[in-house]
Amino acid sequence: MAGLIRSVAAALLLLSMTSFGFAANKVIIILDASGSMWAQIDGKPKLEIARESLRTVLQSVPADDEIGFMAYGHRTKGSCDDIELIVPPQAGSASAISSAADSMKFLGKTPLTAAVKQAAEALKYTEDKATVVLITDGLETCGGDPCALGKELKESGVDFTADVVGFGLTADEGKQIACLAENTGGKYIQASDEKALQEALVETVAAPAPTPEPAPAPAPEPAKPEFNFMPSVVLAEGDDPITDGNVWEVYKAKSDGTRGESVTTEYGAYKGNLEPGDYVVVATDGQAKAEQKIKIEAGQAYQPLFILNAGKLILHPRPSPGADIAGGAILEFAYPGDHTTTYGDTKVILPAGEEKVTVTIGSGTITETIPLAAGQTIEKDMIVGVGKAKANAFYTQGGEKAGADVSWKVYKAAKKLDGTRDQVTYAYGPDSQFDLPPGDYVMGVDVQAVSTEQPFSVTVGQMTDVNVTLNAGVVAVDAPGADGFKIFEAKKNIQGERKQATYAYGEKMQTTLAAGDYVLVTNFTTDKADKETPFTIKAGERNELTVQ
């Protein structure tokens, strides 16, 4: 699968730079670095697939192409302003883009509309031809309107195009951002599963080059029937036809009756005209497909019926009974013949049969098998049964809250035979929240040189505040000419040795220490001897030292 994704991403970016007409022009690639990129495809995080794909593809970019790289959601969790043009458009930027992608974090929100706007402005789209390639695995979460932005950029730009890749989006989600590409004359490519990726690339790469202005139209011919091919599709025999969300793929039939060259792909209620000949037609809705061989003869109209033999699941993932729907929930479906993954409130069409559904909210997971008959719609809440813990660290009880340097690890309270505990999850920063199954836990917290633990319990549907008192303060050191520092606990052990608390390099340092007595050892870059400075840390206080 990793090889397929790499080749797909390679083809995708290459077609974005060739079939879309970017060669030797300025292009900015925008990568979604939101937290949802941790979701996996066949056991591999999407963020790793994206990194490997960029590295592979950029090796094939022509030397004179000026490619830039922008990302959002890679620096700050929960911020709609976390958008950065990391590599400005320039020739030979492949190495810089690969390095940037390899080192970035994936943790924020999805301000895709604002990112596309900033990329267009960076390309001076009102003055020059400009192209943006957006690769996103989520929808706008910061209030932007991608459809309106597409119209605005097309109307005010010299020759602006936005191409959008929906990486792992459902068909319904894809419709919500496809307008950004369509309103600028660009392409929307839905990469929701392996087959869809392949077929989307075939269709796009094989698209003919722009043709010259057409010659004057000939005199009208006698009227002919408006359409000769008008298929319909149903979930089950006897159901009403589906007219929204379905996809039609038409192929020329090979001599053995299998699919040949792609003819067209249509959406929704389809009426068209096909040249006389043999075809293979595939009707798809959600994860269900039906295929027929069709023979078109001149002067005849055809209205074939496609039966998907499928049903619909409408699932509302909730952490506890009566709680709000969990938008970040992961729903994994294993159904007859295949599997798929969705997020949050879900409406999905699946082939009839036993549907194994696994719902994950935070560290809580449930699995249920749902029998689904053809034509049946099942709507239900999926209660994972978790509570929420909110963690903060304070230098003293009721005192100042620890800031961005705080990191958390949640462990099961029960120890194993070797005395260790199983780690459940982790997070960074103040006000970190965890969805956890009910039970007893230990919250481990690290703030620079201070580490401590606090037990807590979680109840389904309830918020537990885990407020950890560090009993610590801060020391700041300024030592002109210093090469580095070591801080030891003042009290020596029975062997006359002092335990090292922390260390740093340079002329300045600042760190958090547990309350107590310490010795600062300053190393100098010259022949000047090391200097020992005893000091005391009081909980909730700052101690500033100057070493000459």
Coordinates of C-alpha atoms in Angstrom, one line a residue, residues 154-411:
K154 CA -10.7 33.5 -10.1
E155 CA -12.4 36.8 -10.7
S156 CA -9.5 38.9 -9.4
G157 CA -6.6 36.8 -10.5
V158 CA -4.7 37.0 -13.8
D159 CA -4.8 33.3 -14.4
F160 CA -5.4 31.6 -11.0
T161 CA -6.1 27.9 -10.6
A162 CA -6.5 25.8 -7.4
D163 CA -6.3 22.0 -7.6
V164 CA -7.6 20.1 -4.5
V165 CA -6.8 16.6 -3.4
G166 CA -9.2 15.1 -0.9
F167 CA -6.8 12.7 0.9
G168 CA -9.1 10.1 2.7
L169 CA -12.3 12.1 2.5
T170 CA -15.7 10.6 1.9
A171 CA -17.7 11.5 -1.2
D172 CA -19.9 13.7 0.8
E173 CA -17.0 15.5 2.4
G174 CA -15.3 15.9 -1.0
K175 CA -18.3 17.7 -2.4
Q176 CA -17.9 20.4 0.3
I177 CA -14.4 21.4 -0.9
A178 CA -14.5 20.4 -4.6
C179 CA -16.1 23.8 -5.3
L180 CA -12.8 25.5 -4.5
A181 CA -11.2 23.8 -7.4
E182 CA -14.2 24.0 -9.8
N183 CA -14.7 27.7 -9.2
T184 CA -11.1 28.4 -10.3
G185 CA -11.2 26.0 -13.3
G186 CA -9.1 23.5 -11.4
K187 CA -9.5 19.8 -10.7
Y188 CA -10.8 18.0 -7.6
I189 CA -9.3 14.5 -7.1
Q190 CA -10.9 12.3 -4.4
A191 CA -8.3 9.9 -3.0
S192 CA -10.6 8.0 -0.6
D193 CA -9.4 4.4 -1.3
E194 CA -6.9 2.6 -3.5
K195 CA -9.3 2.0 -6.5
A196 CA -10.6 5.6 -6.4
L197 CA -7.0 6.9 -6.4
Q198 CA -6.1 4.9 -9.5
E199 CA -9.2 5.8 -11.4
A200 CA -9.0 9.5 -10.6
L201 CA -5.4 9.6 -11.8
V202 CA -6.1 7.7 -15.0
E203 CA -8.9 10.1 -15.8
T204 CA -6.9 13.2 -15.1
V205 CA -3.6 12.2 -16.7
A206 CA -5.4 11.0 -19.8
A207 CA -7.3 14.3 -20.2
P208 CA -6.6 15.9 -23.6
A209 CA -4.6 19.0 -23.9
P210 CA -6.5 22.3 -24.5
T211 CA -7.6 22.6 -28.1
P212 CA -7.7 25.7 -30.3
E213 CA -10.8 27.8 -30.6
P214 CA -13.4 25.7 -32.4
A215 CA -14.3 26.4 -35.9
P216 CA -17.7 27.9 -36.6
A217 CA -20.5 25.5 -35.9
P218 CA -22.0 23.8 -39.0
A219 CA -25.6 24.1 -39.9
P220 CA -27.8 22.3 -37.4
E221 CA -28.7 18.7 -38.3
P222 CA -32.2 17.3 -37.9
A223 CA -33.2 16.8 -34.3
K224 CA -32.2 13.5 -32.6
P225 CA -33.2 12.0 -29.3
E226 CA -31.7 14.0 -26.5
F227 CA -30.2 11.1 -24.6
N228 CA -29.6 7.4 -25.5
F229 CA -28.3 6.3 -22.1
M230 CA -30.3 7.0 -18.9
P231 CA -29.3 4.5 -16.1
S232 CA -30.7 4.4 -12.6
V233 CA -29.4 2.8 -9.4
V234 CA -31.1 1.5 -6.3
L235 CA -29.9 0.1 -3.0
A236 CA -32.2 -3.0 -3.3
E237 CA -34.8 -4.3 -5.8
G238 CA -38.0 -2.3 -5.5
D239 CA -36.4 0.8 -3.9
D240 CA -36.6 4.3 -5.2
P241 CA -33.7 5.3 -7.5
I242 CA -30.7 7.1 -5.8
T243 CA -30.1 10.5 -7.4
D244 CA -27.6 12.0 -5.0
G245 CA -24.1 10.8 -4.0
N246 CA -23.8 8.1 -6.6
V247 CA -21.0 7.9 -9.2
W248 CA -21.1 6.5 -12.8
E249 CA -18.0 5.2 -14.5
V250 CA -18.3 4.2 -18.1
Y251 CA -15.5 2.2 -19.9
K252 CA -15.2 0.8 -23.3
A253 CA -15.4 -3.0 -23.2
K254 CA -12.5 -5.1 -24.2
S255 CA -13.0 -8.2 -26.4
D256 CA -13.1 -10.4 -23.2
G257 CA -15.8 -8.2 -21.7
T258 CA -13.5 -6.5 -19.1
R259 CA -13.0 -2.8 -18.6
G260 CA -11.0 -1.0 -21.2
E261 CA -10.4 2.7 -21.9
S262 CA -12.3 5.1 -19.6
V263 CA -15.0 7.1 -21.4
T264 CA -16.5 9.3 -18.7
T265 CA -17.3 9.7 -15.0
E266 CA -20.5 11.3 -14.0
Y267 CA -22.2 12.1 -10.7
G268 CA -25.8 12.0 -9.4
A269 CA -28.7 11.5 -11.9
Y270 CA -26.9 10.7 -15.2
K271 CA -28.3 11.1 -18.7
G272 CA -25.9 11.0 -21.6
N273 CA -25.2 9.9 -25.1
L274 CA -22.8 7.1 -25.9
E275 CA -21.5 6.1 -29.3
P276 CA -22.7 2.7 -30.6
G277 CA -20.5 -0.1 -29.1
D278 CA -19.9 -2.3 -26.1
Y279 CA -19.4 -0.8 -22.7
V280 CA -18.8 -1.7 -19.0
V281 CA -20.7 0.6 -16.6
V282 CA -20.0 0.7 -12.9
A283 CA -22.5 2.4 -10.5
T284 CA -21.1 3.3 -7.0
D285 CA -22.6 4.8 -3.9
G286 CA -20.6 4.9 -0.8
Q287 CA -18.7 1.6 -0.6
A288 CA -21.2 -0.4 -2.7
K289 CA -20.8 -1.1 -6.4
A290 CA -22.7 -2.7 -9.2
E291 CA -21.4 -3.4 -12.7
Q292 CA -23.1 -4.3 -16.0
K293 CA -22.0 -4.9 -19.6
I294 CA -24.1 -2.6 -21.9
K295 CA -24.4 -2.8 -25.7
I296 CA -25.4 0.5 -27.4
E297 CA -27.0 0.4 -30.8
A298 CA -27.7 3.3 -33.1
G299 CA -31.2 4.8 -32.8
Q300 CA -31.9 3.0 -29.5
A301 CA -32.3 4.4 -26.0
Y302 CA -31.3 2.4 -22.9
Q303 CA -32.5 2.7 -19.3
P304 CA -30.7 -0.1 -17.4
L305 CA -31.3 -0.6 -13.6
F306 CA -28.3 -1.2 -11.3
I307 CA -29.0 -2.9 -8.0
L308 CA -26.3 -2.3 -5.3
N309 CA -27.5 -4.9 -2.9
A310 CA -26.6 -2.5 -0.1
G311 CA -27.9 -0.7 3.0
K312 CA -27.2 2.5 4.9
L313 CA -25.7 3.0 8.3
I314 CA -26.2 6.3 10.1
L315 CA -24.0 6.3 13.2
H316 CA -23.6 8.9 15.9
P317 CA -20.4 8.4 17.9
R318 CA -20.8 9.7 21.5
P319 CA -18.5 9.4 24.5
S320 CA -21.4 8.7 26.8
P321 CA -25.2 8.5 26.7
G322 CA -26.7 11.9 26.0
A323 CA -23.3 13.5 25.2
D324 CA -22.6 15.5 22.1
I325 CA -21.5 13.7 19.0
A326 CA -17.7 13.3 19.0
G327 CA -16.5 15.0 15.8
G328 CA -13.0 13.5 16.3
A329 CA -14.2 9.9 16.6
I330 CA -12.7 7.3 14.3
L331 CA -15.1 4.8 12.8
E332 CA -13.5 1.7 11.1
F333 CA -15.8 -0.5 9.0
A334 CA -15.0 -4.1 7.9
Y335 CA -17.7 -5.2 5.5
P336 CA -18.0 -8.0 2.9
G337 CA -15.0 -7.7 0.6
D338 CA -13.3 -4.6 1.9
H339 CA -12.9 -2.0 4.7
T340 CA -13.1 1.8 5.1
T341 CA -12.7 4.5 7.7
T342 CA -14.7 7.6 8.5
Y343 CA -14.6 10.3 11.2
G344 CA -17.3 11.9 13.4
D345 CA -21.0 11.7 12.6
T346 CA -21.2 9.2 9.8
K347 CA -23.6 8.2 7.0
V348 CA -22.3 5.4 4.9
I349 CA -23.6 3.0 2.3
L350 CA -22.2 -0.5 2.6
P351 CA -22.7 -3.9 0.8
A352 CA -25.4 -5.9 2.6
G353 CA -24.0 -8.4 5.2
E354 CA -22.3 -8.4 8.6
E355 CA -20.7 -4.9 9.2
K356 CA -18.0 -4.9 11.8
V357 CA -17.8 -1.4 13.2
T358 CA -15.0 -0.2 15.6
V359 CA -15.4 3.3 17.1
T360 CA -12.5 5.0 18.8
I361 CA -12.8 8.2 20.9
G362 CA -9.5 9.1 22.5
S363 CA -8.3 6.0 24.3
G364 CA -11.7 4.3 24.4
T365 CA -12.8 1.8 21.8
I366 CA -15.9 -0.3 21.2
T367 CA -16.5 -2.9 18.4
E368 CA -20.0 -4.0 17.3
T369 CA -21.2 -6.2 14.5
I370 CA -24.3 -4.9 12.8
P371 CA -26.3 -7.1 10.4
L372 CA -27.4 -4.9 7.4
A373 CA -29.9 -6.1 4.8
A374 CA -30.2 -4.7 1.3
G375 CA -32.3 -1.6 1.3
Q376 CA -32.2 -1.3 5.1
T377 CA -31.3 2.0 6.9
I378 CA -30.0 1.6 10.5
E379 CA -29.5 4.7 12.6
K380 CA -28.1 4.4 16.0
D381 CA -25.8 6.0 18.7
M382 CA -22.5 4.3 19.2
I383 CA -21.6 4.9 22.9
V384 CA -17.9 4.4 23.5
G385 CA -18.2 4.9 27.3
V386 CA -15.4 7.3 28.2
G387 CA -15.0 10.2 30.6
K388 CA -12.7 13.2 30.2
A389 CA -9.7 14.2 32.2
K390 CA -8.3 17.8 32.0
A391 CA -4.7 18.2 33.2
N392 CA -2.9 21.2 34.5
A393 CA 0.3 21.7 36.6
F394 CA 0.8 24.4 39.2
Y395 CA 4.1 25.5 40.8
T396 CA 2.3 25.7 44.2
Q397 CA -1.1 24.7 45.3
G398 CA -3.4 27.4 43.9
G399 CA -0.4 29.2 42.4
E400 CA 0.8 30.0 38.9
K401 CA 0.0 27.5 36.2
A402 CA 2.9 25.8 34.3
G403 CA 3.0 26.8 30.6
A404 CA 4.0 25.3 27.3
D405 CA 6.9 23.2 28.6
V406 CA 4.6 20.8 30.4
S407 CA 4.2 17.3 29.0
W408 CA 1.8 14.6 30.2
K409 CA 1.8 10.8 30.1
V410 CA -1.3 8.8 31.3
Y411 CA -0.6 5.4 32.8

